[in-house]
Amino acid sequence: MGCCSARCMLILLCCVQLITALERQVFDFLGYQWAPIMINFFHIIMVILGLFGVIQYRTRYVVMYLLWTMLWVGWNVFVSCLYLDLGGLSKESDILTLGVSSHRSWWRDNGPGCESEGLPSAGWQNQQNPELSTVLSCWLEYQYIEILHCIVQLLVSLLGFVYACYIVSTSSDEEDSFNFIGEFHHPSKPSQLFF
């Protein structure tokens, strides 16, 4: 196995996916966005299983990673359409918070270069409600930061998908000879058992 083989590239891409998914998970926790938190959690588990499949030469785990990657690409396209207000979706809806809280993306108030102005009344300054502050200006609006997260995830996932397809297509059946049904794999020549 060479340094730049498909397995090494897929291991590298899975590690990049884990790092970017963990970063995204942190900011979704800060914004109390429960749907992305749950889906990011499943994504992290599936990438770890895919990584295990690549390292241990288990084709079934790589196929499972491939199937999850298709769902993950669909999720990132959905989130991008949501933040771009495409297809009847609105970034102001409570789809991502599952209607549990009134929070939005953490980047909405804390993006790069955002200056926020609180309410003028001195009595409201000690309140913890994030809706009480108004963002005046940002270098980059929060929806574009969220879309950039999705684009990074899409690019890494699509590259991982290509390498995983190549690995599955070139793997032989003998690499993953474990049968989940419980049958025992017999050697093709019975005389090999006695010598």
PDB file of N, CA and C in Angstrom, residues 69-154:
ATOM      1  N   THR A  69     -23.165   8.680   3.394  1.00  0.00           N
ATOM      2  CA  THR A  69     -22.663   9.870   2.716  1.00  0.00           C
ATOM      3  C   THR A  69     -23.706  10.448   1.767  1.00  0.00           C
ATOM      4  N   MET A  70     -24.484   9.586   1.122  1.00  0.00           N
ATOM      5  CA  MET A  70     -25.550  10.093   0.254  1.00  0.00           C
ATOM      6  C   MET A  70     -26.597  10.857   1.078  1.00  0.00           C
ATOM      7  N   LEU A  71     -26.951  10.332   2.250  1.00  0.00           N
ATOM      8  CA  LEU A  71     -27.893  11.043   3.118  1.00  0.00           C
ATOM      9  C   LEU A  71     -27.293  12.345   3.643  1.00  0.00           C
ATOM     10  N   TRP A  72     -26.011  12.319   3.960  1.00  0.00           N
ATOM     11  CA  TRP A  72     -25.321  13.500   4.482  1.00  0.00           C
ATOM     12  C   TRP A  72     -25.256  14.607   3.431  1.00  0.00           C
ATOM     13  N   VAL A  73     -25.023  14.230   2.197  1.00  0.00           N
ATOM     14  CA  VAL A  73     -25.017  15.219   1.107  1.00  0.00           C
ATOM     15  C   VAL A  73     -26.412  15.841   0.981  1.00  0.00           C
ATOM     16  N   GLY A  74     -27.443  15.011   1.047  1.00  0.00           N
ATOM     17  CA  GLY A  74     -28.807  15.523   0.991  1.00  0.00           C
ATOM     18  C   GLY A  74     -29.124  16.476   2.133  1.00  0.00           C
ATOM     19  N   TRP A  75     -28.646  16.152   3.347  1.00  0.00           N
ATOM     20  CA  TRP A  75     -28.863  17.029   4.499  1.00  0.00           C
ATOM     21  C   TRP A  75     -28.183  18.380   4.292  1.00  0.00           C
ATOM     22  N   ASN A  76     -26.958  18.374   3.791  1.00  0.00           N
ATOM     23  CA  ASN A  76     -26.242  19.633   3.590  1.00  0.00           C
ATOM     24  C   ASN A  76     -26.863  20.471   2.485  1.00  0.00           C
ATOM     25  N   VAL A  77     -27.406  19.841   1.467  1.00  0.00           N
ATOM     26  CA  VAL A  77     -28.127  20.581   0.426  1.00  0.00           C
ATOM     27  C   VAL A  77     -29.392  21.196   1.025  1.00  0.00           C
ATOM     28  N   PHE A  78     -30.102  20.435   1.879  1.00  0.00           N
ATOM     29  CA  PHE A  78     -31.302  20.952   2.539  1.00  0.00           C
ATOM     30  C   PHE A  78     -30.969  22.164   3.413  1.00  0.00           C
ATOM     31  N   VAL A  79     -29.909  22.073   4.217  1.00  0.00           N
ATOM     32  CA  VAL A  79     -29.535  23.181   5.091  1.00  0.00           C
ATOM     33  C   VAL A  79     -29.124  24.400   4.265  1.00  0.00           C
ATOM     34  N   SER A  80     -28.426  24.184   3.168  1.00  0.00           N
ATOM     35  CA  SER A  80     -28.052  25.304   2.292  1.00  0.00           C
ATOM     36  C   SER A  80     -29.288  25.978   1.710  1.00  0.00           C
ATOM     37  N   CYS A  81     -30.244  25.170   1.254  1.00  0.00           N
ATOM     38  CA  CYS A  81     -31.488  25.736   0.713  1.00  0.00           C
ATOM     39  C   CYS A  81     -32.268  26.474   1.797  1.00  0.00           C
ATOM     40  N   LEU A  82     -32.224  25.968   3.024  1.00  0.00           N
ATOM     41  CA  LEU A  82     -32.914  26.624   4.132  1.00  0.00           C
ATOM     42  C   LEU A  82     -32.331  28.005   4.399  1.00  0.00           C
ATOM     43  N   TYR A  83     -30.994  28.095   4.452  1.00  0.00           N
ATOM     44  CA  TYR A  83     -30.375  29.388   4.734  1.00  0.00           C
ATOM     45  C   TYR A  83     -30.424  30.353   3.550  1.00  0.00           C
ATOM     46  N   LEU A  84     -30.619  29.826   2.339  1.00  0.00           N
ATOM     47  CA  LEU A  84     -30.762  30.687   1.167  1.00  0.00           C
ATOM     48  C   LEU A  84     -32.225  31.017   0.866  1.00  0.00           C
ATOM     49  N   ASP A  85     -33.138  30.498   1.684  1.00  0.00           N
ATOM     50  CA  ASP A  85     -34.582  30.702   1.507  1.00  0.00           C
ATOM     51  C   ASP A  85     -35.056  30.191   0.149  1.00  0.00           C
ATOM     52  N   LEU A  86     -34.580  29.039  -0.266  1.00  0.00           N
ATOM     53  CA  LEU A  86     -34.977  28.448  -1.543  1.00  0.00           C
ATOM     54  C   LEU A  86     -36.046  27.377  -1.318  1.00  0.00           C
ATOM     55  N   GLY A  87     -36.886  27.179  -2.309  1.00  0.00           N
ATOM     56  CA  GLY A  87     -37.863  26.098  -2.276  1.00  0.00           C
ATOM     57  C   GLY A  87     -38.910  26.227  -1.184  1.00  0.00           C
ATOM     58  N   GLY A  88     -39.293  27.433  -0.840  1.00  0.00           N
ATOM     59  CA  GLY A  88     -40.301  27.623   0.191  1.00  0.00           C
ATOM     60  C   GLY A  88     -39.775  27.501   1.606  1.00  0.00           C
ATOM     61  N   LEU A  89     -38.491  27.320   1.777  1.00  0.00           N
ATOM     62  CA  LEU A  89     -37.884  27.233   3.104  1.00  0.00           C
ATOM     63  C   LEU A  89     -37.489  28.620   3.581  1.00  0.00           C
ATOM     64  N   SER A  90     -37.423  28.795   4.888  1.00  0.00           N
ATOM     65  CA  SER A  90     -37.057  30.095   5.441  1.00  0.00           C
ATOM     66  C   SER A  90     -36.074  29.906   6.582  1.00  0.00           C
ATOM     67  N   LYS A  91     -35.031  30.714   6.578  1.00  0.00           N
ATOM     68  CA  LYS A  91     -34.039  30.641   7.650  1.00  0.00           C
ATOM     69  C   LYS A  91     -34.607  31.104   8.982  1.00  0.00           C
ATOM     70  N   GLU A  92     -35.743  31.786   8.968  1.00  0.00           N
ATOM     71  CA  GLU A  92     -36.392  32.255  10.195  1.00  0.00           C
ATOM     72  C   GLU A  92     -37.305  31.198  10.810  1.00  0.00           C
ATOM     73  N   SER A  93     -37.484  30.057  10.144  1.00  0.00           N
ATOM     74  CA  SER A  93     -38.344  29.002  10.693  1.00  0.00           C
ATOM     75  C   SER A  93     -37.623  28.289  11.837  1.00  0.00           C
ATOM     76  N   ASP A  94     -38.388  27.508  12.577  1.00  0.00           N
ATOM     77  CA  ASP A  94     -37.808  26.782  13.715  1.00  0.00           C
ATOM     78  C   ASP A  94     -37.562  25.309  13.389  1.00  0.00           C
ATOM     79  N   ILE A  95     -37.279  25.010  12.136  1.00  0.00           N
ATOM     80  CA  ILE A  95     -37.021  23.633  11.718  1.00  0.00           C
ATOM     81  C   ILE A  95     -35.781  23.080  12.399  1.00  0.00           C
ATOM     82  N   LEU A  96     -34.706  23.853  12.428  1.00  0.00           N
ATOM     83  CA  LEU A  96     -33.447  23.356  12.974  1.00  0.00           C
ATOM     84  C   LEU A  96     -33.451  23.268  14.496  1.00  0.00           C
ATOM     85  N   THR A  97     -34.288  24.056  15.159  1.00  0.00           N
ATOM     86  CA  THR A  97     -34.370  23.975  16.619  1.00  0.00           C
ATOM     87  C   THR A  97     -35.469  23.024  17.056  1.00  0.00           C
ATOM     88  N   LEU A  98     -36.187  22.437  16.113  1.00  0.00           N
ATOM     89  CA  LEU A  98     -37.296  21.514  16.363  1.00  0.00           C
ATOM     90  C   LEU A  98     -38.409  22.157  17.179  1.00  0.00           C
ATOM     91  N   GLY A  99     -38.484  23.479  17.157  1.00  0.00           N
ATOM     92  CA  GLY A  99     -39.522  24.197  17.870  1.00  0.00           C
ATOM     93  C   GLY A  99     -39.362  24.199  19.381  1.00  0.00           C
ATOM     94  N   VAL A 100     -38.221  23.751  19.869  1.00  0.00           N
ATOM     95  CA  VAL A 100     -38.001  23.648  21.309  1.00  0.00           C
ATOM     96  C   VAL A 100     -37.561  24.975  21.900  1.00  0.00           C
ATOM     97  N   SER A 101     -36.769  25.726  21.165  1.00  0.00           N
ATOM     98  CA  SER A 101     -36.266  26.993  21.693  1.00  0.00           C
ATOM     99  C   SER A 101     -36.375  28.070  20.620  1.00  0.00           C
ATOM    100  N   SER A 102     -36.184  29.302  21.056  1.00  0.00           N
ATOM    101  CA  SER A 102     -36.265  30.428  20.117  1.00  0.00           C
ATOM    102  C   SER A 102     -34.885  30.818  19.594  1.00  0.00           C
ATOM    103  N   HIS A 103     -33.884  30.007  19.840  1.00  0.00           N
ATOM    104  CA  HIS A 103     -32.530  30.320  19.416  1.00  0.00           C
ATOM    105  C   HIS A 103     -32.371  30.093  17.917  1.00  0.00           C
ATOM    106  N   ARG A 104     -31.402  30.713  17.363  1.00  0.00           N
ATOM    107  CA  ARG A 104     -31.051  30.559  15.951  1.00  0.00           C
ATOM    108  C   ARG A 104     -29.567  30.222  15.876  1.00  0.00           C
ATOM    109  N   SER A 105     -29.024  30.350  14.718  1.00  0.00           N
ATOM    110  CA  SER A 105     -27.611  30.061  14.526  1.00  0.00           C
ATOM    111  C   SER A 105     -26.747  30.930  15.451  1.00  0.00           C
ATOM    112  N   TRP A 106     -25.732  30.307  16.026  1.00  0.00           N
ATOM    113  CA  TRP A 106     -24.825  31.037  16.907  1.00  0.00           C
ATOM    114  C   TRP A 106     -24.130  32.156  16.144  1.00  0.00           C
ATOM    115  N   TRP A 107     -23.908  31.949  14.879  1.00  0.00           N
ATOM    116  CA  TRP A 107     -23.217  32.933  14.050  1.00  0.00           C
ATOM    117  C   TRP A 107     -24.052  34.184  13.828  1.00  0.00           C
ATOM    118  N   ARG A 108     -25.343  34.127  14.102  1.00  0.00           N
ATOM    119  CA  ARG A 108     -26.220  35.273  13.876  1.00  0.00           C
ATOM    120  C   ARG A 108     -25.787  36.484  14.699  1.00  0.00           C
ATOM    121  N   ASP A 109     -25.411  36.252  15.954  1.00  0.00           N
ATOM    122  CA  ASP A 109     -24.998  37.344  16.829  1.00  0.00           C
ATOM    123  C   ASP A 109     -23.499  37.392  17.073  1.00  0.00           C
ATOM    124  N   ASN A 110     -22.794  36.335  16.734  1.00  0.00           N
ATOM    125  CA  ASN A 110     -21.381  36.238  17.081  1.00  0.00           C
ATOM    126  C   ASN A 110     -20.472  36.031  15.880  1.00  0.00           C
ATOM    127  N   GLY A 111     -20.929  36.413  14.715  1.00  0.00           N
ATOM    128  CA  GLY A 111     -20.132  36.228  13.512  1.00  0.00           C
ATOM    129  C   GLY A 111     -18.906  37.125  13.492  1.00  0.00           C
ATOM    130  N   PRO A 112     -18.039  36.930  12.512  1.00  0.00           N
ATOM    131  CA  PRO A 112     -16.834  37.754  12.425  1.00  0.00           C
ATOM    132  C   PRO A 112     -17.180  39.219  12.162  1.00  0.00           C
ATOM    133  N   GLY A 113     -16.743  40.075  13.055  1.00  0.00           N
ATOM    134  CA  GLY A 113     -16.940  41.507  12.900  1.00  0.00           C
ATOM    135  C   GLY A 113     -18.325  42.008  13.258  1.00  0.00           C
ATOM    136  N   CYS A 114     -19.148  41.172  13.897  1.00  0.00           N
ATOM    137  CA  CYS A 114     -20.501  41.605  14.247  1.00  0.00           C
ATOM    138  C   CYS A 114     -20.462  42.551  15.435  1.00  0.00           C
ATOM    139  N   GLU A 115     -21.179  43.646  15.284  1.00  0.00           N
ATOM    140  CA  GLU A 115     -21.345  44.594  16.372  1.00  0.00           C
ATOM    141  C   GLU A 115     -22.811  44.556  16.759  1.00  0.00           C
ATOM    142  N   SER A 116     -23.098  44.304  18.026  1.00  0.00           N
ATOM    143  CA  SER A 116     -24.484  44.249  18.454  1.00  0.00           C
ATOM    144  C   SER A 116     -24.789  45.409  19.379  1.00  0.00           C
ATOM    145  N   GLU A 117     -26.026  45.825  19.339  1.00  0.00           N
ATOM    146  CA  GLU A 117     -26.476  46.933  20.170  1.00  0.00           C
ATOM    147  C   GLU A 117     -27.647  46.432  20.997  1.00  0.00           C
ATOM    148  N   GLY A 118     -27.541  46.533  22.309  1.00  0.00           N
ATOM    149  CA  GLY A 118     -28.612  46.100  23.186  1.00  0.00           C
ATOM    150  C   GLY A 118     -29.729  47.120  23.211  1.00  0.00           C
ATOM    151  N   LEU A 119     -30.784  46.791  23.924  1.00  0.00           N
ATOM    152  CA  LEU A 119     -31.895  47.721  24.065  1.00  0.00           C
ATOM    153  C   LEU A 119     -31.465  48.918  24.902  1.00  0.00           C
ATOM    154  N   PRO A 120     -31.990  50.099  24.632  1.00  0.00           N
ATOM    155  CA  PRO A 120     -31.537  51.306  25.320  1.00  0.00           C
ATOM    156  C   PRO A 120     -31.910  51.351  26.791  1.00  0.00           C
ATOM    157  N   SER A 121     -32.918  50.650  27.204  1.00  0.00           N
ATOM    158  CA  SER A 121     -33.348  50.695  28.598  1.00  0.00           C
ATOM    159  C   SER A 121     -32.336  49.985  29.490  1.00  0.00           C
ATOM    160  N   ALA A 122     -31.987  50.611  30.608  1.00  0.00           N
ATOM    161  CA  ALA A 122     -31.009  50.026  31.529  1.00  0.00           C
ATOM    162  C   ALA A 122     -31.552  48.785  32.211  1.00  0.00           C
ATOM    163  N   GLY A 123     -32.859  48.660  32.362  1.00  0.00           N
ATOM    164  CA  GLY A 123     -33.463  47.505  33.019  1.00  0.00           C
ATOM    165  C   GLY A 123     -33.358  46.235  32.206  1.00  0.00           C
ATOM    166  N   TRP A 124     -33.219  46.360  30.898  1.00  0.00           N
ATOM    167  CA  TRP A 124     -33.153  45.189  30.025  1.00  0.00           C
ATOM    168  C   TRP A 124     -31.734  44.677  29.823  1.00  0.00           C
ATOM    169  N   GLN A 125     -30.734  45.367  30.277  1.00  0.00           N
ATOM    170  CA  GLN A 125     -29.354  44.989  29.990  1.00  0.00           C
ATOM    171  C   GLN A 125     -28.933  43.705  30.685  1.00  0.00           C
ATOM    172  N   ASN A 126     -29.545  43.335  31.793  1.00  0.00           N
ATOM    173  CA  ASN A 126     -29.153  42.130  32.522  1.00  0.00           C
ATOM    174  C   ASN A 126     -29.934  40.898  32.090  1.00  0.00           C
ATOM    175  N   GLN A 127     -30.799  41.000  31.114  1.00  0.00           N
ATOM    176  CA  GLN A 127     -31.597  39.876  30.665  1.00  0.00           C
ATOM    177  C   GLN A 127     -30.738  38.928  29.817  1.00  0.00           C
ATOM    178  N   GLN A 128     -31.085  37.625  29.850  1.00  0.00           N
ATOM    179  CA  GLN A 128     -30.317  36.606  29.142  1.00  0.00           C
ATOM    180  C   GLN A 128     -30.925  36.227  27.795  1.00  0.00           C
ATOM    181  N   ASN A 129     -32.005  36.840  27.379  1.00  0.00           N
ATOM    182  CA  ASN A 129     -32.673  36.483  26.145  1.00  0.00           C
ATOM    183  C   ASN A 129     -31.867  36.979  24.944  1.00  0.00           C
ATOM    184  N   PRO A 130     -31.474  36.085  24.022  1.00  0.00           N
ATOM    185  CA  PRO A 130     -30.678  36.519  22.866  1.00  0.00           C
ATOM    186  C   PRO A 130     -31.475  37.370  21.883  1.00  0.00           C
ATOM    187  N   GLU A 131     -32.799  37.340  21.960  1.00  0.00           N
ATOM    188  CA  GLU A 131     -33.610  38.120  21.039  1.00  0.00           C
ATOM    189  C   GLU A 131     -33.622  39.603  21.402  1.00  0.00           C
ATOM    190  N   LEU A 132     -33.063  39.986  22.572  1.00  0.00           N
ATOM    191  CA  LEU A 132     -33.110  41.369  23.013  1.00  0.00           C
ATOM    192  C   LEU A 132     -31.996  42.223  22.436  1.00  0.00           C
ATOM    193  N   SER A 133     -31.107  41.652  21.695  1.00  0.00           N
ATOM    194  CA  SER A 133     -30.040  42.441  21.089  1.00  0.00           C
ATOM    195  C   SER A 133     -30.240  42.486  19.576  1.00  0.00           C
ATOM    196  N   THR A 134     -29.804  43.545  18.999  1.00  0.00           N
ATOM    197  CA  THR A 134     -29.932  43.739  17.563  1.00  0.00           C
ATOM    198  C   THR A 134     -28.540  43.815  16.961  1.00  0.00           C
ATOM    199  N   VAL A 135     -28.304  43.044  15.939  1.00  0.00           N
ATOM    200  CA  VAL A 135     -27.008  43.053  15.269  1.00  0.00           C
ATOM    201  C   VAL A 135     -27.012  44.171  14.243  1.00  0.00           C
ATOM    202  N   LEU A 136     -26.027  45.054  14.345  1.00  0.00           N
ATOM    203  CA  LEU A 136     -25.960  46.191  13.428  1.00  0.00           C
ATOM    204  C   LEU A 136     -25.288  45.825  12.118  1.00  0.00           C
ATOM    205  N   SER A 137     -24.091  45.256  12.188  1.00  0.00           N
ATOM    206  CA  SER A 137     -23.387  44.925  10.954  1.00  0.00           C
ATOM    207  C   SER A 137     -22.401  43.795  11.209  1.00  0.00           C
ATOM    208  N   CYS A 138     -22.150  43.030  10.175  1.00  0.00           N
ATOM    209  CA  CYS A 138     -21.186  41.935  10.224  1.00  0.00           C
ATOM    210  C   CYS A 138     -20.370  41.959   8.938  1.00  0.00           C
ATOM    211  N   TRP A 139     -19.172  41.432   9.026  1.00  0.00           N
ATOM    212  CA  TRP A 139     -18.358  41.313   7.814  1.00  0.00           C
ATOM    213  C   TRP A 139     -18.993  40.307   6.862  1.00  0.00           C
ATOM    214  N   LEU A 140     -19.501  39.229   7.428  1.00  0.00           N
ATOM    215  CA  LEU A 140     -20.122  38.169   6.640  1.00  0.00           C
ATOM    216  C   LEU A 140     -21.389  37.745   7.369  1.00  0.00           C
ATOM    217  N   GLU A 141     -22.523  37.770   6.690  1.00  0.00           N
ATOM    218  CA  GLU A 141     -23.778  37.435   7.334  1.00  0.00           C
ATOM    219  C   GLU A 141     -23.802  35.960   7.742  1.00  0.00           C
ATOM    220  N   TYR A 142     -24.558  35.671   8.786  1.00  0.00           N
ATOM    221  CA  TYR A 142     -24.540  34.342   9.402  1.00  0.00           C
ATOM    222  C   TYR A 142     -24.986  33.241   8.450  1.00  0.00           C
ATOM    223  N   GLN A 143     -25.937  33.511   7.577  1.00  0.00           N
ATOM    224  CA  GLN A 143     -26.397  32.461   6.674  1.00  0.00           C
ATOM    225  C   GLN A 143     -25.300  32.038   5.708  1.00  0.00           C
ATOM    226  N   TYR A 144     -24.417  32.962   5.337  1.00  0.00           N
ATOM    227  CA  TYR A 144     -23.322  32.596   4.431  1.00  0.00           C
ATOM    228  C   TYR A 144     -22.253  31.782   5.155  1.00  0.00           C
ATOM    229  N   ILE A 145     -22.076  32.025   6.444  1.00  0.00           N
ATOM    230  CA  ILE A 145     -21.145  31.197   7.230  1.00  0.00           C
ATOM    231  C   ILE A 145     -21.682  29.777   7.323  1.00  0.00           C
ATOM    232  N   GLU A 146     -22.990  29.639   7.573  1.00  0.00           N
ATOM    233  CA  GLU A 146     -23.597  28.308   7.635  1.00  0.00           C
ATOM    234  C   GLU A 146     -23.511  27.606   6.281  1.00  0.00           C
ATOM    235  N   ILE A 147     -23.693  28.350   5.200  1.00  0.00           N
ATOM    236  CA  ILE A 147     -23.598  27.760   3.864  1.00  0.00           C
ATOM    237  C   ILE A 147     -22.161  27.336   3.574  1.00  0.00           C
ATOM    238  N   LEU A 148     -21.187  28.128   4.033  1.00  0.00           N
ATOM    239  CA  LEU A 148     -19.782  27.729   3.867  1.00  0.00           C
ATOM    240  C   LEU A 148     -19.480  26.431   4.612  1.00  0.00           C
ATOM    241  N   HIS A 149     -20.059  26.263   5.801  1.00  0.00           N
ATOM    242  CA  HIS A 149     -19.919  24.993   6.507  1.00  0.00           C
ATOM    243  C   HIS A 149     -20.467  23.840   5.664  1.00  0.00           C
ATOM    244  N   CYS A 150     -21.630  24.057   5.068  1.00  0.00           N
ATOM    245  CA  CYS A 150     -22.238  23.022   4.235  1.00  0.00           C
ATOM    246  C   CYS A 150     -21.394  22.721   3.001  1.00  0.00           C
ATOM    247  N   ILE A 151     -20.835  23.755   2.392  1.00  0.00           N
ATOM    248  CA  ILE A 151     -20.010  23.548   1.191  1.00  0.00           C
ATOM    249  C   ILE A 151     -18.764  22.740   1.530  1.00  0.00           C
ATOM    250  N   VAL A 152     -18.124  23.055   2.652  1.00  0.00           N
ATOM    251  CA  VAL A 152     -16.945  22.281   3.073  1.00  0.00           C
ATOM    252  C   VAL A 152     -17.336  20.824   3.297  1.00  0.00           C
ATOM    253  N   GLN A 153     -18.457  20.600   3.984  1.00  0.00           N
ATOM    254  CA  GLN A 153     -18.915  19.229   4.224  1.00  0.00           C
ATOM    255  C   GLN A 153     -19.239  18.521   2.910  1.00  0.00           C
ATOM    256  N   LEU A 154     -19.865  19.226   1.981  1.00  0.00           N
ATOM    257  CA  LEU A 154     -20.193  18.624   0.687  1.00  0.00           C
ATOM    258  C   LEU A 154     -18.944  18.232  -0.085  1.00  0.00           C
TER     259      LEU A 154
END
